[in-house]
Each structure stands twice: as structure tokens, then as C-alpha cells.
Amino acid sequence: MTPDPLLPALASHAGAVAHARGPASLRCRCPRPAEAATLADRPDGTVVRHAGTVAKAHAPDTDPAELSLRLAVAARLTGVLLPPLGAGSPVRLAGRLVTHWPYGTPVDPGEPDAAPWEEAADLLARLHRTPVPGPLPPMRGPGKAARAVARLRAVAPRHPGTAPVLGAWAALPAWARGEGAAPGAGTLCHGDLHLGQLVRHPAHGGPWLLIDVDDLGLGTPAWDLARPAAWYACGLLPPEVWQRFLGAYRAAGGPAVPADGDPWAALDVPARALTAQTAARSVTKAVAEGRPLDDVEEEFVGACARMAVVPLDPSGS
């Protein structure tokens, strides 16, 4: 098999950018500019770090005009989104669009009690309250969920977990399956909110900021609350943590849910969609790795089966 040239090329590029950017006093001066740490290497994004510079190669099908619009929002919305380095314009490398970012300290998965749920909620509320800063593409959350389900159909049509996932997916309204305009889709949304999308910048003590603008755009803000809502509904996020997150979002004036009372009329559809997406990815991954579902994966598939007997909240569809 021919090695993929992207990763070494991106590592070399990140080193060169780290050594060239910014005032001379801030440039990296290590003797090996091509050496970089790989932070992620997936089909939808490869990310490497050299000193304080992060280079990200976006998915092969990334639209350059849409990415530029999303980068412009990140550059403008400081204090909520991590701003790109320099002018923020993407460059092409090995056939991929590449952007550059300052390094920030990610959430530590080994310290769950210190997870910044309130900070994440506050950032989301501030993002959702931001006036739309000009033309923007749609938020890509529903489209990503649809691609996960399509891959499940292609890879694991006979797996016992596939039928309940497809049943839960089919019961969703068209907009949640990426097949139509979302209701009230005029809010600036992140599109893929989870704790891996937060970093402290400056690293080691700076404020928390949202990262990853690939799915940023106009949409229904409840989608950004749907992943923690789904984890809570599946019994995987403790009720007290969910209440902390929801309470902080409401306290910051977030518009995705009512200021008080039951939030599920707004959250039911997107939470079900994220549950189906997560279950689809779980089954696909298990099949690819030739193993049974683990306990968490089983819980998401089981939640899809339970959805079939619990009707959708009609006010949220």
C-alpha cells in the first residue's frame, strides 16, 4: 500500500509555519522544523501541532468558499471561537485545504469532574445570541448525521443493531435527516458541539473557547445542545451535570430552549437525531474492528429501539 503523503507533508508544513509566523521573539526556534505531533488523523480531518502552531487539513470535499466564510466568523468572534492565525485564509497542501490555529489546552478526559460544562453552555449561548455576521452556509449537523446513517446502511446492513437505528432515523422529520430546511434556522450554530471542541487559549490558564468551524453555520440552535441531551436521555450523563449545563445555558440567555420549564419540546428531535447518529457510528466502528458493541454503544442502540415506542413531541417536529 502506498503511504498517504498528507501526514508527513502537513507535519513539515506546520513546522515551517511555526518557525516563520509572528514576531521574532515568539517564533519556534527548535532545530528540527519538520517535527510535529499528530493530534488527529481521520478521513474528515488531519491535525498536527508544532510548538504553538496547529495545522489542520480539512476533509477532501470541503468547499473553499464556505470554509472561508466560516473562518471569517471565527476571526471576528473572539472570546467565543478560537481565531485562526494570520489572515485565516486556507492554503492547499497535498490536495487538501489547510488552516492554521494557535494551540490551546484541550479538556482532560481523565478529569471528568473538572469538565467545563458551564463554560461550554455559556459559549454556546453567546454564539447563539450573536447577530448573523453576513452570508453563511447552513449548519452541517443534520447532514453529518445523514452521512453516518448512510455509511451504516452500506457497511453493516445485517448487523442486529442496524434495524433499530434505521427505524429511529426514519421516524425523524425531514429537516433532522438533512432533507429539508430546519425550523427557525436563522441562528449562528456550532454544528458539532462536544467537550472535545473546547480548548483553553492561551494554553494552560486562558479562557475556554470553541474550536472546529467545519460545521459552523445557520441552523436550529437546539442542535448544539442535542449531544449532551442525548447522553442524559440515555442515562450516560448524570442528571446533575445535565442540569448544570442546561442551567448555565439558560442563565446566559441562550435562545434554544425556553427560559424555564420543560426544554424537551425543543430538544426531542435533535436529541433523537444525535442518538441515531452516535448509534450508527458505533455499529459501523464495531463492524470495522470485528468486535461486539461495548456497553456504551449498546446503550445508544437500545435507546434507538426505545424511541420506536415513544412518539415524537409534536411541538418539536
Coordinates of C-alpha atoms in Angstrom, one line a residue:
M1 CA 0.0 0.0 0.0
T2 CA 1.3 3.4 -0.9
P3 CA 1.8 5.6 2.2
D4 CA -0.5 8.6 2.4
P5 CA 1.7 11.7 1.7
L6 CA -0.6 14.0 3.6
L7 CA 0.6 13.5 7.2
P8 CA 4.3 14.0 6.6
A9 CA 3.6 16.9 4.3
L10 CA 1.3 18.5 6.9
A11 CA 3.9 17.9 9.7
S12 CA 6.6 19.6 7.6
H13 CA 4.3 22.5 6.8
A14 CA 3.3 23.0 10.4
G15 CA 6.9 23.2 11.4
A16 CA 7.7 25.7 8.7
V17 CA 4.7 27.9 9.7
A18 CA 5.7 27.7 13.4
H19 CA 9.2 28.9 12.6
A20 CA 8.0 31.7 10.4
R21 CA 5.0 33.2 12.0
G22 CA 4.7 36.2 14.3
P23 CA 7.3 38.4 15.9
A24 CA 10.7 37.0 16.1
S25 CA 10.5 36.7 19.9
L26 CA 7.6 34.4 19.6
R27 CA 8.8 32.1 16.8
C28 CA 9.6 28.5 17.5
R29 CA 13.4 28.0 17.4
C30 CA 13.7 24.3 17.8
P31 CA 16.4 22.7 15.4
R32 CA 14.0 20.3 13.6
P33 CA 11.2 22.3 11.9
A34 CA 9.6 19.2 10.3
E35 CA 8.9 17.5 13.6
A36 CA 5.3 17.8 14.8
A37 CA 2.9 15.9 17.0
T38 CA -0.2 14.3 15.4
L39 CA -3.4 15.4 17.2
A40 CA -5.9 13.7 14.9
D41 CA -5.7 11.7 11.7
R42 CA -9.2 10.9 10.3
P43 CA -10.7 11.0 6.9
D44 CA -12.6 14.1 7.8
G45 CA -9.6 16.0 9.2
T46 CA -5.9 15.6 10.0
V47 CA -4.4 17.9 12.7
V48 CA -0.8 18.3 13.7
R49 CA 0.9 20.6 16.2
H50 CA 4.4 22.1 16.1
A51 CA 5.1 24.2 19.3
G52 CA 2.3 26.7 19.5
T53 CA 1.1 26.3 15.9
V54 CA -1.6 23.8 14.8
A55 CA -2.2 22.9 11.2
K56 CA -5.5 21.3 10.1
A57 CA -6.1 19.5 6.7
H58 CA -9.8 19.6 6.2
A59 CA -12.0 16.9 4.6
P60 CA -11.3 16.4 0.9
D61 CA -14.8 17.6 -0.1
T62 CA -14.6 20.9 1.9
D63 CA -16.0 23.8 -0.1
P64 CA -13.3 26.6 -0.1
A65 CA -15.8 29.4 -0.3
E66 CA -17.8 28.1 2.6
L67 CA -14.7 27.4 4.7
S68 CA -13.6 31.0 4.1
L69 CA -16.9 32.3 5.4
R70 CA -16.6 30.2 8.5
L71 CA -13.1 31.3 9.1
A72 CA -14.1 34.9 8.9
V73 CA -16.7 34.3 11.6
A74 CA -14.0 32.7 13.8
A75 CA -11.6 35.6 13.2
R76 CA -14.4 38.1 14.2
L77 CA -16.0 36.4 17.1
T78 CA -13.1 36.4 19.5
G79 CA -13.9 35.4 23.1
V80 CA -16.2 32.7 21.8
L81 CA -14.4 30.9 18.9
L82 CA -10.7 30.3 18.7
P83 CA -9.4 32.7 16.0
P84 CA -7.3 31.4 13.1
L85 CA -3.7 32.5 12.8
G86 CA -2.8 35.4 10.5
A87 CA -5.4 36.3 7.8
G88 CA -7.1 32.9 8.3
S89 CA -7.0 32.1 4.6
P90 CA -6.7 28.4 3.8
V91 CA -3.8 27.1 1.7
R92 CA -3.7 23.9 -0.4
L93 CA -1.4 21.1 0.5
A94 CA -1.5 17.5 -0.9
G95 CA -4.9 18.3 -2.4
R96 CA -6.4 19.4 0.8
L97 CA -7.4 22.8 2.3
V98 CA -5.2 23.6 5.3
T99 CA -5.8 26.2 8.0
H100 CA -3.6 27.4 10.9
W101 CA -4.5 27.9 14.5
P102 CA -2.9 28.7 17.8
Y103 CA -2.5 25.7 20.2
G104 CA -4.9 25.6 23.1
T105 CA -5.1 23.1 26.0
P106 CA -7.9 20.6 25.4
V107 CA -10.4 19.2 28.0
D108 CA -8.7 16.4 30.0
P109 CA -10.7 13.2 29.6
G110 CA -9.0 11.9 32.7
E111 CA -10.6 14.6 34.9
P112 CA -14.4 14.2 34.2
D113 CA -15.3 16.2 37.4
A114 CA -13.4 19.2 36.0
A115 CA -15.2 19.2 32.6
P116 CA -16.2 22.7 31.7
W117 CA -19.9 22.1 31.2
E118 CA -21.0 25.6 32.4
E119 CA -18.3 27.2 30.3
A120 CA -19.4 25.3 27.2
A121 CA -23.0 26.3 27.8
D122 CA -22.1 29.9 28.2
L123 CA -20.1 29.9 25.0
L124 CA -23.0 28.3 23.1
A125 CA -25.5 30.8 24.4
R126 CA -23.2 33.7 23.4
L127 CA -22.7 32.1 19.9
H128 CA -26.5 31.7 19.5
R129 CA -27.1 35.3 20.5
T130 CA -24.6 36.7 18.0
P131 CA -26.2 38.6 15.2
V132 CA -25.6 36.8 11.9
P133 CA -22.5 38.5 10.5
G134 CA -23.3 38.2 6.8
P135 CA -23.9 35.4 4.4
L136 CA -23.2 31.9 5.9
P137 CA -23.8 28.3 4.7
P138 CA -26.2 26.1 6.7
M139 CA -25.0 24.4 9.9
R140 CA -23.9 20.9 8.8
G141 CA -25.1 18.9 11.8
P142 CA -28.0 17.1 10.1
G143 CA -26.0 16.4 7.0
K144 CA -23.3 14.7 9.1
A145 CA -25.9 12.6 10.9
A146 CA -27.3 11.6 7.5
R147 CA -23.8 10.5 6.3
A148 CA -23.3 8.4 9.4
V149 CA -26.6 6.6 8.7
A150 CA -25.8 6.1 5.0
R151 CA -22.5 4.6 6.0
L152 CA -24.2 2.2 8.4
R153 CA -26.5 1.0 5.6
A154 CA -23.6 0.4 3.3
V155 CA -21.2 -1.2 5.9
A156 CA -23.5 -3.2 8.3
P157 CA -26.9 -3.9 6.7
R158 CA -27.3 -7.2 8.5
H159 CA -25.9 -6.3 11.9
P160 CA -28.6 -6.7 14.6
G161 CA -28.1 -3.1 15.8
T162 CA -28.8 -1.6 12.3
A163 CA -32.6 -2.1 12.2
P164 CA -33.4 -0.2 15.4
V165 CA -31.1 2.7 14.3
L166 CA -32.7 2.9 10.9
G167 CA -36.1 2.7 12.5
A168 CA -35.3 5.6 14.8
W169 CA -33.8 7.6 11.9
A170 CA -36.8 7.1 9.6
A171 CA -39.2 8.4 12.3
L172 CA -37.5 11.8 12.4
P173 CA -38.8 14.8 10.5
A174 CA -37.1 15.5 7.2
W175 CA -35.1 18.5 8.4
A176 CA -33.4 16.4 11.1
R177 CA -32.3 13.9 8.5
G178 CA -30.7 16.7 6.4
E179 CA -33.5 16.5 3.8
G180 CA -35.2 19.9 4.3
A181 CA -34.9 23.3 5.8
A182 CA -34.7 23.3 9.6
P183 CA -37.4 25.3 11.5
G184 CA -36.2 28.7 12.7
A185 CA -32.8 28.1 11.0
G186 CA -31.5 31.6 11.3
T187 CA -29.2 31.2 14.3
L188 CA -25.5 31.1 14.3
C189 CA -24.7 27.5 15.4
H190 CA -21.6 25.4 16.0
G191 CA -23.0 22.3 14.5
D192 CA -20.9 19.7 16.3
L193 CA -20.7 20.5 20.0
H194 CA -19.0 18.2 22.4
L195 CA -16.3 18.6 25.0
G196 CA -13.5 17.9 22.5
Q197 CA -14.5 21.1 20.8
L198 CA -13.2 23.3 23.7
V199 CA -9.7 24.5 24.4
R200 CA -8.1 26.9 26.8
H201 CA -6.2 29.7 25.0
P202 CA -3.7 30.9 25.8
A203 CA -2.8 27.4 26.8
H204 CA -2.6 26.4 30.5
G205 CA -4.8 29.0 32.1
G206 CA -6.6 31.0 29.3
P207 CA -10.4 31.1 28.9
W208 CA -12.3 28.3 27.3
L209 CA -13.0 28.8 23.6
L210 CA -14.9 26.8 21.0
I211 CA -12.9 25.2 18.1
D212 CA -13.6 23.5 14.8
V213 CA -15.6 25.6 12.4
D214 CA -16.2 22.9 9.8
D215 CA -19.9 22.7 10.7
L216 CA -20.5 26.3 11.7
G217 CA -23.4 28.0 10.0
L218 CA -27.1 28.9 10.2
G219 CA -29.4 26.4 11.9
T220 CA -31.7 25.5 14.7
P221 CA -29.8 26.2 18.0
A222 CA -31.2 23.2 19.8
W223 CA -28.9 21.0 17.7
D224 CA -25.9 22.3 19.6
L225 CA -27.5 21.1 22.9
A226 CA -28.5 17.8 21.4
R227 CA -25.4 15.7 22.2
P228 CA -25.4 16.3 25.9
A229 CA -29.2 16.0 25.9
A230 CA -28.9 12.6 24.2
W231 CA -26.3 11.4 26.7
Y232 CA -28.6 12.5 29.5
A233 CA -31.6 10.8 28.0
C234 CA -29.6 7.6 27.5
G235 CA -28.5 7.6 31.2
L236 CA -24.9 8.3 30.3
L237 CA -24.7 11.9 31.6
P238 CA -25.6 12.3 35.3
P239 CA -28.8 14.4 35.9
E240 CA -26.9 16.9 38.0
V241 CA -24.4 17.5 35.2
W242 CA -27.2 18.0 32.6
Q243 CA -28.9 20.4 34.9
R244 CA -25.6 22.4 35.4
F245 CA -25.2 22.6 31.6
L246 CA -28.8 23.5 30.9
G247 CA -29.0 26.0 33.8
A248 CA -25.8 27.8 32.6
Y249 CA -27.2 28.0 29.1
R250 CA -30.4 29.5 30.3
A251 CA -28.7 31.9 32.7
A252 CA -26.6 33.2 29.7
G253 CA -29.8 33.9 27.7
G254 CA -29.5 31.0 25.3
P255 CA -32.4 31.0 22.8
A256 CA -32.5 27.3 22.0
V257 CA -34.9 26.4 24.9
P258 CA -37.5 28.3 27.0
A259 CA -36.1 30.3 29.9
D260 CA -37.7 27.9 32.3
G261 CA -39.9 24.8 32.3
D262 CA -39.6 21.7 30.2
P263 CA -36.9 22.0 27.5
W264 CA -37.8 18.8 25.6
A265 CA -40.2 20.3 23.1
A266 CA -37.2 22.0 21.6
L267 CA -34.7 19.2 22.3
D268 CA -36.6 16.0 21.5
V269 CA -36.0 15.8 17.7
P270 CA -32.3 16.9 17.7
A271 CA -31.5 14.6 20.7
R272 CA -33.1 11.7 18.8
A273 CA -31.1 12.5 15.7
L274 CA -27.8 12.6 17.6
T275 CA -28.7 9.4 19.4
A276 CA -29.2 7.7 16.0
Q277 CA -26.0 9.3 14.6
T278 CA -24.0 8.0 17.6
A279 CA -25.5 4.6 17.4
A280 CA -24.9 4.4 13.6
R281 CA -21.2 5.3 14.1
S282 CA -21.0 2.8 17.0
V283 CA -22.2 -0.1 14.9
T284 CA -20.1 0.9 11.9
K285 CA -17.0 1.1 14.0
A286 CA -17.6 -2.2 15.8
V287 CA -18.1 -4.0 12.4
A288 CA -14.9 -2.4 11.0
E289 CA -13.0 -3.6 14.0
G290 CA -14.6 -7.1 14.1
R291 CA -15.8 -6.9 17.6
P292 CA -19.1 -6.7 19.5
L293 CA -20.6 -3.5 20.7
D294 CA -19.3 -2.3 24.0
D295 CA -21.7 -1.2 26.9
V296 CA -22.0 2.4 25.8
E297 CA -22.5 1.5 22.2
E298 CA -25.2 -1.0 23.2
E299 CA -26.9 1.8 25.2
F300 CA -27.2 4.0 22.2
V301 CA -28.6 1.2 20.0
G302 CA -31.0 0.3 22.8
A303 CA -32.1 3.9 23.0
C304 CA -32.9 3.8 19.3
A305 CA -35.1 0.8 19.9
R306 CA -36.9 2.5 22.7
M307 CA -37.6 5.6 20.6
A308 CA -39.9 3.5 18.4
V309 CA -42.5 3.2 21.1
V310 CA -42.2 6.8 22.4
P311 CA -43.8 9.2 20.0
L312 CA -42.1 12.4 19.0
D313 CA -43.1 15.6 20.7
P314 CA -45.4 17.2 18.0
S315 CA -44.4 20.7 19.0
G316 CA -40.7 20.0 18.2
S317 CA -41.1 18.4 14.8

